[in-house]
């Protein structure tokens, strides 16, 4: 697809499809048919087709578009080299020989080598040639490598299909012919993927020496001798290691290359037993102590404060259950380690075509005024500069607000990328988001040896500042919308002027044609997508936008893996995609992995992290624990998916070795406990039709091919994937797009070869139409799942129910970084949204309490999902429990009777276990005590505010259909660093914690004053109540700091303690009353009589 094609807008339902040129060539929309054909860059004529019906390609190295006439003229009269890559033209089939072709004997064309007449092509190959020339050439080789069935048999080379030395493929012992019928594009040997095919080696030319084919050649002998020497060194190394395998930590250059390439791409790193075993012991001890504690609490009610006692016991039982759900999924924490060098050695060897899998990257945005275009631009720039083969990367930006500001900003970004990407790759800088790279306060000369780096860095910084000025000018201009709406450069009205009623739009900013940087290198694809929106349709917010991107990318590129990022999450580690491929492409582990989740890291957070924005406890403790069970939950961004897992298929089943009759006894014992070897299958009397129906229900386990109309178009689908799904069943599941349905059947990705760019664009507009998902399984079983504002948890949960497992990857350098709200009100509203999504899941059919039994979800993994959906309900007992201290202090009663020595022991043991659990968690996870304590504080703050409102809002939304929102009123903040932290925004969420703070402070003052008035005996019971109240106040302390703001930079702790101590000393002053004279004699009172 050409990047200069313009903006494609249309509606499938209205049968509209137009192309709007961006350069203003025409003032009117052009028909889609104008996009067909490829133009010669020398004479301007159509390139034409080969004698085999494929698009004519003159240069096999760079595919520079040249027609046959110019190609032959360059070979006869010119310098015989490609104008772009300077590679000498090779003689193609059907062309005459010229001087210098005598040694190029790989093209056997005796009928045409002296005939200069051009041959026509059959019209039947026109569409496929156009598609192959525009979209697949240069990209389709590697993505289609594993599923394209060659018309000729393939022969296994002597090096397992890969060249690891300098022997060309023509000199191997068996030389397959790749020139006939396959076009001029396959210039490298293909890997051997189909063993059953008969071996048909290329016939030998009697006039040639046998050495040309590898028989008896000096190169072959030298290679064999070198291989034998390596094997001898390998055997010596094994003997020195006592027969064990290599110590790959200390691999030297002499060890065999292929042995290293066969090693696992990753490994588990279990937590040391000295750290994890005490942790597990404390958990068991805490369970035992909890049992004795509740036995005492239930058996010893407080008769004079029965209501307080009952409420406290109910709350404590709920907290214990919540702790169990949170604690036991952390029973098996693990770390992981990846080996990027092994990945490169196996799939990305230098000098050979990369075999890394293609990746489609999704970036979603809605409102450019709330999500600044400069932030989105930095995310896109970091994607385009990622350390991954450029022909394997495609970036899709979803603009769900159909904003022309986003469109124009993306256009500016694509132009700046032509300078930024080569700069990043030349000097290997990190991070590759320019805003954050230039903001780094580090020595940028460190480890930079090129003298031109300083000069080019300064020039690049000036270019970026100019780029920022242009983006900010667009933002300023967008704030004043013209009455007639926005218009494009050619005078065409912007299709998205009506945000709620507009057609679907697609624009390819960077592609193969026109997608080159300033050095002439190819850039990754960059595609703008805005799905169609019409009144009366439910568009499902972010989940619907992501599903639209899944379908568009499947039609245009169909990479087997997807990476989704929020618009404010840039790639901080340029090797992040390679990190994920160490798991996805691992031959042993990869097939069962549905996604690789990276932890979220954030920039711009204050040093103390007052409101636990980093969420370190969750990402570094809980997620590591889940990785040891079935994998982490999906958190919405920074996640690499397997496309087939998003399509609702079951995970592949692990094959059990049929070598034993049972799993517990040796092979010779056939009469053991299992008797599995002599079991007979029960006969069934069901008719075959019913059996077929049951088989069809289970047919979603693997992608299958059952479309009669598209069987010839989908190449490379293995025979084992051919199932019984009918065409109607596939269309009911995926929608009525034959191109998209056919793409779902290609397990290893790759686009179809029998469709033209025009038809693909039409299908792309079709699959983003607002009515495409009607009566399909999108949002139910396929793609991102609908039904909750936290679609991420629901989507990951469905995948785990299908038997997939996920992986948690924590690189040494954080893979992605984003921004987080740092002031109190914005943080609470973020937590409110997450809690509301959990409440919606709890009240839906997908609740983990009752959904997914009998599938592939493990029990401890289910515990984590139950905890993720139940935690907002903890706000109700938490609010009641935080109110009890004030009530006890004001009434003089308490929730426990007078403690005996045994009861005190259980209370003390419980507190010790709680602290020991936290300390040991911090020990094995590496989380600091300040981060752990901030998490505990915000658990209380969020629980009594955002979680509480989420429960009531969710109940109103699900049960009564009432959707309520809590407005935020902004107040002015300072302009210096972290001014947003001190910005005060009043919201309804602040009422419950503020009330708790006030009543507990009043309770402390009242309790102390009461103890002072009642004398020494009342101080003993007061300490328990004061400890209870101070527990609440200390947890709400960050909330109090946010509530008071800076207060002219007076420390908040001074204000709090000043008020508290002033009240206490005032009461003591009144009680003591030092100005009243005291007498040791009897108390004298006036009798009221006149003594005189």
PDB file of C-alpha atoms in Angstrom, residues 717-898:
ATOM      1  CA  UNK A 717      -2.607 -23.510   6.310  1.00  0.00           C
ATOM      2  CA  UNK A 718      -1.417 -26.857   7.551  1.00  0.00           C
ATOM      3  CA  UNK A 719      -3.501 -29.924   7.107  1.00  0.00           C
ATOM      4  CA  UNK A 720      -3.916 -30.492  10.832  1.00  0.00           C
ATOM      5  CA  UNK A 721      -5.741 -27.167  11.108  1.00  0.00           C
ATOM      6  CA  UNK A 722      -8.413 -28.143   8.628  1.00  0.00           C
ATOM      7  CA  UNK A 723     -11.521 -28.709  10.716  1.00  0.00           C
ATOM      8  CA  UNK A 724     -15.258 -28.822  10.462  1.00  0.00           C
ATOM      9  CA  UNK A 725     -16.178 -25.191  10.979  1.00  0.00           C
ATOM     10  CA  UNK A 726     -18.539 -24.102   8.278  1.00  0.00           C
ATOM     11  CA  UNK A 727     -18.402 -20.806   6.466  1.00  0.00           C
ATOM     12  CA  UNK A 728     -21.533 -19.635   8.243  1.00  0.00           C
ATOM     13  CA  UNK A 729     -20.054 -20.424  11.643  1.00  0.00           C
ATOM     14  CA  UNK A 730     -16.907 -18.450  10.853  1.00  0.00           C
ATOM     15  CA  UNK A 731     -18.896 -15.476   9.598  1.00  0.00           C
ATOM     16  CA  UNK A 732     -21.099 -15.591  12.684  1.00  0.00           C
ATOM     17  CA  UNK A 733     -18.015 -15.534  14.840  1.00  0.00           C
ATOM     18  CA  UNK A 734     -15.817 -13.023  13.001  1.00  0.00           C
ATOM     19  CA  UNK A 735     -18.205 -11.040  10.813  1.00  0.00           C
ATOM     20  CA  UNK A 736     -19.034 -10.968   7.115  1.00  0.00           C
ATOM     21  CA  UNK A 737     -15.656 -10.028   5.686  1.00  0.00           C
ATOM     22  CA  UNK A 738     -14.165 -12.889   3.668  1.00  0.00           C
ATOM     23  CA  UNK A 739     -10.718 -11.275   3.662  1.00  0.00           C
ATOM     24  CA  UNK A 740     -10.665 -10.907   7.433  1.00  0.00           C
ATOM     25  CA  UNK A 741     -12.109 -14.380   8.020  1.00  0.00           C
ATOM     26  CA  UNK A 742      -9.467 -15.865   5.734  1.00  0.00           C
ATOM     27  CA  UNK A 743      -6.740 -13.990   7.606  1.00  0.00           C
ATOM     28  CA  UNK A 744      -7.836 -15.537  10.901  1.00  0.00           C
ATOM     29  CA  UNK A 745      -7.043 -18.964   9.507  1.00  0.00           C
ATOM     30  CA  UNK A 746      -3.379 -18.137   8.926  1.00  0.00           C
ATOM     31  CA  UNK A 747      -1.845 -19.009  12.260  1.00  0.00           C
ATOM     32  CA  UNK A 748       1.591 -17.537  11.545  1.00  0.00           C
ATOM     33  CA  UNK A 749       0.250 -14.309  10.052  1.00  0.00           C
ATOM     34  CA  UNK A 750       0.729 -12.821   6.597  1.00  0.00           C
ATOM     35  CA  UNK A 751      -1.592 -11.152   4.125  1.00  0.00           C
ATOM     36  CA  UNK A 752      -3.551 -12.809   1.358  1.00  0.00           C
ATOM     37  CA  UNK A 753      -1.991 -12.881  -2.086  1.00  0.00           C
ATOM     38  CA  UNK A 754      -5.105 -12.804  -4.253  1.00  0.00           C
ATOM     39  CA  UNK A 755      -6.477  -9.385  -3.267  1.00  0.00           C
ATOM     40  CA  UNK A 756      -5.699  -6.007  -4.780  1.00  0.00           C
ATOM     41  CA  UNK A 757      -4.913  -2.880  -2.745  1.00  0.00           C
ATOM     42  CA  UNK A 758      -8.261  -1.467  -3.787  1.00  0.00           C
ATOM     43  CA  UNK A 759     -10.156  -4.450  -2.414  1.00  0.00           C
ATOM     44  CA  UNK A 760      -8.067  -4.427   0.782  1.00  0.00           C
ATOM     45  CA  UNK A 761      -8.839  -0.767   1.407  1.00  0.00           C
ATOM     46  CA  UNK A 762     -12.495  -1.462   0.818  1.00  0.00           C
ATOM     47  CA  UNK A 763     -12.381  -4.371   3.279  1.00  0.00           C
ATOM     48  CA  UNK A 764     -10.503  -2.234   5.796  1.00  0.00           C
ATOM     49  CA  UNK A 765     -13.267   0.374   5.665  1.00  0.00           C
ATOM     50  CA  UNK A 766     -15.806  -2.440   5.924  1.00  0.00           C
ATOM     51  CA  UNK A 767     -14.347  -3.987   9.079  1.00  0.00           C
ATOM     52  CA  UNK A 768     -14.350  -0.636  10.953  1.00  0.00           C
ATOM     53  CA  UNK A 769     -17.977   0.129  10.108  1.00  0.00           C
ATOM     54  CA  UNK A 770     -20.223   0.651  13.115  1.00  0.00           C
ATOM     55  CA  UNK A 771     -22.520  -2.278  12.326  1.00  0.00           C
ATOM     56  CA  UNK A 772     -19.855  -4.857  11.552  1.00  0.00           C
ATOM     57  CA  UNK A 773     -19.943  -6.490  14.991  1.00  0.00           C
ATOM     58  CA  UNK A 774     -23.714  -6.985  15.042  1.00  0.00           C
ATOM     59  CA  UNK A 775     -24.696 -10.617  15.527  1.00  0.00           C
ATOM     60  CA  UNK A 776     -21.073 -11.712  15.880  1.00  0.00           C
ATOM     61  CA  UNK A 777     -18.960 -12.843  18.815  1.00  0.00           C
ATOM     62  CA  UNK A 778     -16.856  -9.690  18.916  1.00  0.00           C
ATOM     63  CA  UNK A 779     -16.708  -8.460  22.485  1.00  0.00           C
ATOM     64  CA  UNK A 780     -18.197 -11.728  23.751  1.00  0.00           C
ATOM     65  CA  UNK A 781     -15.630 -14.370  22.840  1.00  0.00           C
ATOM     66  CA  UNK A 782     -13.417 -12.590  20.289  1.00  0.00           C
ATOM     67  CA  UNK A 783     -11.098  -9.629  20.825  1.00  0.00           C
ATOM     68  CA  UNK A 784     -11.337  -7.257  23.765  1.00  0.00           C
ATOM     69  CA  UNK A 785     -14.345  -8.289  25.857  1.00  0.00           C
ATOM     70  CA  UNK A 786     -17.186  -5.821  26.448  1.00  0.00           C
ATOM     71  CA  UNK A 787     -19.191  -5.319  29.612  1.00  0.00           C
ATOM     72  CA  UNK A 788     -16.819  -3.353  31.829  1.00  0.00           C
ATOM     73  CA  UNK A 789     -14.849  -0.131  31.757  1.00  0.00           C
ATOM     74  CA  UNK A 790     -11.852  -2.261  32.787  1.00  0.00           C
ATOM     75  CA  UNK A 791     -11.918  -4.375  29.655  1.00  0.00           C
ATOM     76  CA  UNK A 792      -8.326  -5.396  30.311  1.00  0.00           C
ATOM     77  CA  UNK A 793      -9.096  -7.628  33.303  1.00  0.00           C
ATOM     78  CA  UNK A 794     -12.025  -9.230  31.497  1.00  0.00           C
ATOM     79  CA  UNK A 795     -10.022  -9.911  28.328  1.00  0.00           C
ATOM     80  CA  UNK A 796      -7.143 -11.561  30.183  1.00  0.00           C
ATOM     81  CA  UNK A 797      -9.577 -13.565  32.293  1.00  0.00           C
ATOM     82  CA  UNK A 798     -11.273 -15.031  29.214  1.00  0.00           C
ATOM     83  CA  UNK A 799      -7.910 -16.040  27.751  1.00  0.00           C
ATOM     84  CA  UNK A 800      -6.859 -17.805  30.935  1.00  0.00           C
ATOM     85  CA  UNK A 801     -10.214 -19.601  30.963  1.00  0.00           C
ATOM     86  CA  UNK A 802      -9.342 -20.946  27.500  1.00  0.00           C
ATOM     87  CA  UNK A 803      -6.250 -22.589  28.949  1.00  0.00           C
ATOM     88  CA  UNK A 804      -3.653 -20.045  27.839  1.00  0.00           C
ATOM     89  CA  UNK A 805      -0.903 -18.859  30.125  1.00  0.00           C
ATOM     90  CA  UNK A 806       0.687 -15.431  30.248  1.00  0.00           C
ATOM     91  CA  UNK A 807       4.222 -14.301  31.003  1.00  0.00           C
ATOM     92  CA  UNK A 808       5.502 -11.461  33.167  1.00  0.00           C
ATOM     93  CA  UNK A 809       8.643  -9.850  31.763  1.00  0.00           C
ATOM     94  CA  UNK A 810      10.667  -7.325  33.778  1.00  0.00           C
ATOM     95  CA  UNK A 811      13.708  -6.190  31.767  1.00  0.00           C
ATOM     96  CA  UNK A 812      16.611  -4.509  33.530  1.00  0.00           C
ATOM     97  CA  UNK A 813      15.715  -1.300  31.698  1.00  0.00           C
ATOM     98  CA  UNK A 814      11.950  -0.617  31.962  1.00  0.00           C
ATOM     99  CA  UNK A 815      10.275  -1.512  28.692  1.00  0.00           C
ATOM    100  CA  UNK A 816       7.624   1.225  28.725  1.00  0.00           C
ATOM    101  CA  UNK A 817       7.057   4.383  30.692  1.00  0.00           C
ATOM    102  CA  UNK A 818       3.984   6.552  31.008  1.00  0.00           C
ATOM    103  CA  UNK A 819       2.474   9.392  32.935  1.00  0.00           C
ATOM    104  CA  UNK A 820       0.202   9.140  35.961  1.00  0.00           C
ATOM    105  CA  UNK A 821      -2.058  11.658  37.747  1.00  0.00           C
ATOM    106  CA  UNK A 822      -0.179  12.867  40.797  1.00  0.00           C
ATOM    107  CA  UNK A 823      -2.670  15.089  42.593  1.00  0.00           C
ATOM    108  CA  UNK A 824      -5.191  13.663  45.028  1.00  0.00           C
ATOM    109  CA  UNK A 825      -8.431  14.225  43.114  1.00  0.00           C
ATOM    110  CA  UNK A 826      -7.200  12.902  39.768  1.00  0.00           C
ATOM    111  CA  UNK A 827      -5.670   9.878  41.454  1.00  0.00           C
ATOM    112  CA  UNK A 828      -8.928   9.084  43.243  1.00  0.00           C
ATOM    113  CA  UNK A 829     -10.886   9.341  39.996  1.00  0.00           C
ATOM    114  CA  UNK A 830      -8.461   6.962  38.315  1.00  0.00           C
ATOM    115  CA  UNK A 831      -8.946   4.465  41.145  1.00  0.00           C
ATOM    116  CA  UNK A 832     -12.712   5.032  40.938  1.00  0.00           C
ATOM    117  CA  UNK A 833     -12.725   3.982  37.284  1.00  0.00           C
ATOM    118  CA  UNK A 834     -10.775   0.800  38.017  1.00  0.00           C
ATOM    119  CA  UNK A 835     -13.012  -0.093  40.955  1.00  0.00           C
ATOM    120  CA  UNK A 836     -16.157   0.583  38.919  1.00  0.00           C
ATOM    121  CA  UNK A 837     -14.963  -1.859  36.273  1.00  0.00           C
ATOM    122  CA  UNK A 838     -14.405  -4.514  38.927  1.00  0.00           C
ATOM    123  CA  UNK A 839     -17.919  -3.983  40.301  1.00  0.00           C
ATOM    124  CA  UNK A 840     -19.343  -4.356  36.778  1.00  0.00           C
ATOM    125  CA  UNK A 841     -17.499  -7.638  36.323  1.00  0.00           C
ATOM    126  CA  UNK A 842     -18.695  -8.847  39.733  1.00  0.00           C
ATOM    127  CA  UNK A 843     -22.317  -8.181  38.755  1.00  0.00           C
ATOM    128  CA  UNK A 844     -21.971  -9.765  35.295  1.00  0.00           C
ATOM    129  CA  UNK A 845     -21.990 -13.321  34.027  1.00  0.00           C
ATOM    130  CA  UNK A 846     -18.188 -13.220  33.770  1.00  0.00           C
ATOM    131  CA  UNK A 847     -17.692 -13.009  37.521  1.00  0.00           C
ATOM    132  CA  UNK A 848     -14.811 -15.357  38.474  1.00  0.00           C
ATOM    133  CA  UNK A 849     -16.908 -16.689  41.368  1.00  0.00           C
ATOM    134  CA  UNK A 850     -19.113 -18.640  38.974  1.00  0.00           C
ATOM    135  CA  UNK A 851     -17.658 -18.339  35.456  1.00  0.00           C
ATOM    136  CA  UNK A 852     -15.104 -20.510  33.690  1.00  0.00           C
ATOM    137  CA  UNK A 853     -15.274 -23.755  35.656  1.00  0.00           C
ATOM    138  CA  UNK A 854     -14.229 -26.801  33.677  1.00  0.00           C
ATOM    139  CA  UNK A 855     -11.859 -24.757  31.530  1.00  0.00           C
ATOM    140  CA  UNK A 856      -8.160 -24.145  31.840  1.00  0.00           C
ATOM    141  CA  UNK A 857      -8.205 -21.663  34.748  1.00  0.00           C
ATOM    142  CA  UNK A 858      -6.142 -22.773  37.739  1.00  0.00           C
ATOM    143  CA  UNK A 859      -7.483 -22.370  41.258  1.00  0.00           C
ATOM    144  CA  UNK A 860      -4.900 -19.925  42.570  1.00  0.00           C
ATOM    145  CA  UNK A 861      -5.294 -17.892  39.384  1.00  0.00           C
ATOM    146  CA  UNK A 862      -9.039 -17.836  40.027  1.00  0.00           C
ATOM    147  CA  UNK A 863      -8.324 -16.532  43.535  1.00  0.00           C
ATOM    148  CA  UNK A 864      -6.469 -13.580  42.054  1.00  0.00           C
ATOM    149  CA  UNK A 865      -9.318 -12.763  39.649  1.00  0.00           C
ATOM    150  CA  UNK A 866     -11.876 -13.051  42.462  1.00  0.00           C
ATOM    151  CA  UNK A 867      -9.778 -10.658  44.513  1.00  0.00           C
ATOM    152  CA  UNK A 868      -9.536  -8.278  41.543  1.00  0.00           C
ATOM    153  CA  UNK A 869     -13.337  -8.099  41.297  1.00  0.00           C
ATOM    154  CA  UNK A 870     -14.280  -8.261  44.990  1.00  0.00           C
ATOM    155  CA  UNK A 871     -11.878  -5.685  46.436  1.00  0.00           C
ATOM    156  CA  UNK A 872     -14.196  -2.642  45.964  1.00  0.00           C
ATOM    157  CA  UNK A 873     -16.748  -4.263  48.282  1.00  0.00           C
ATOM    158  CA  UNK A 874     -14.165  -4.141  51.071  1.00  0.00           C
ATOM    159  CA  UNK A 875     -14.869  -0.401  51.244  1.00  0.00           C
ATOM    160  CA  UNK A 876     -18.110  -0.977  53.184  1.00  0.00           C
ATOM    161  CA  UNK A 877     -16.576  -2.897  56.133  1.00  0.00           C
ATOM    162  CA  UNK A 878     -13.484  -0.657  55.948  1.00  0.00           C
ATOM    163  CA  UNK A 879     -15.592   2.489  56.336  1.00  0.00           C
ATOM    164  CA  UNK A 880     -17.428   0.973  59.276  1.00  0.00           C
ATOM    165  CA  UNK A 881     -14.201  -0.210  60.887  1.00  0.00           C
ATOM    166  CA  UNK A 882     -12.563   3.212  60.547  1.00  0.00           C
ATOM    167  CA  UNK A 883     -15.601   4.785  62.222  1.00  0.00           C
ATOM    168  CA  UNK A 884     -15.471   2.482  65.266  1.00  0.00           C
ATOM    169  CA  UNK A 885     -12.494   4.205  67.013  1.00  0.00           C
ATOM    170  CA  UNK A 886     -14.294   7.555  67.146  1.00  0.00           C
ATOM    171  CA  UNK A 887     -17.498   5.910  68.433  1.00  0.00           C
ATOM    172  CA  UNK A 888     -15.547   4.047  71.097  1.00  0.00           C
ATOM    173  CA  UNK A 889     -13.769   7.198  72.233  1.00  0.00           C
ATOM    174  CA  UNK A 890     -16.965   9.242  72.345  1.00  0.00           C
ATOM    175  CA  UNK A 891     -19.064   6.611  74.148  1.00  0.00           C
ATOM    176  CA  UNK A 892     -16.376   5.195  76.428  1.00  0.00           C
ATOM    177  CA  UNK A 893     -17.042   1.624  75.246  1.00  0.00           C
ATOM    178  CA  UNK A 894     -14.802  -0.746  73.286  1.00  0.00           C
ATOM    179  CA  UNK A 895     -15.114  -3.611  70.765  1.00  0.00           C
ATOM    180  CA  UNK A 896     -13.275  -6.144  72.959  1.00  0.00           C
ATOM    181  CA  UNK A 897     -13.728  -7.141  76.606  1.00  0.00           C
ATOM    182  CA  UNK A 898     -10.900  -6.878  79.072  1.00  0.00           C
TER     183      UNK A 898
END
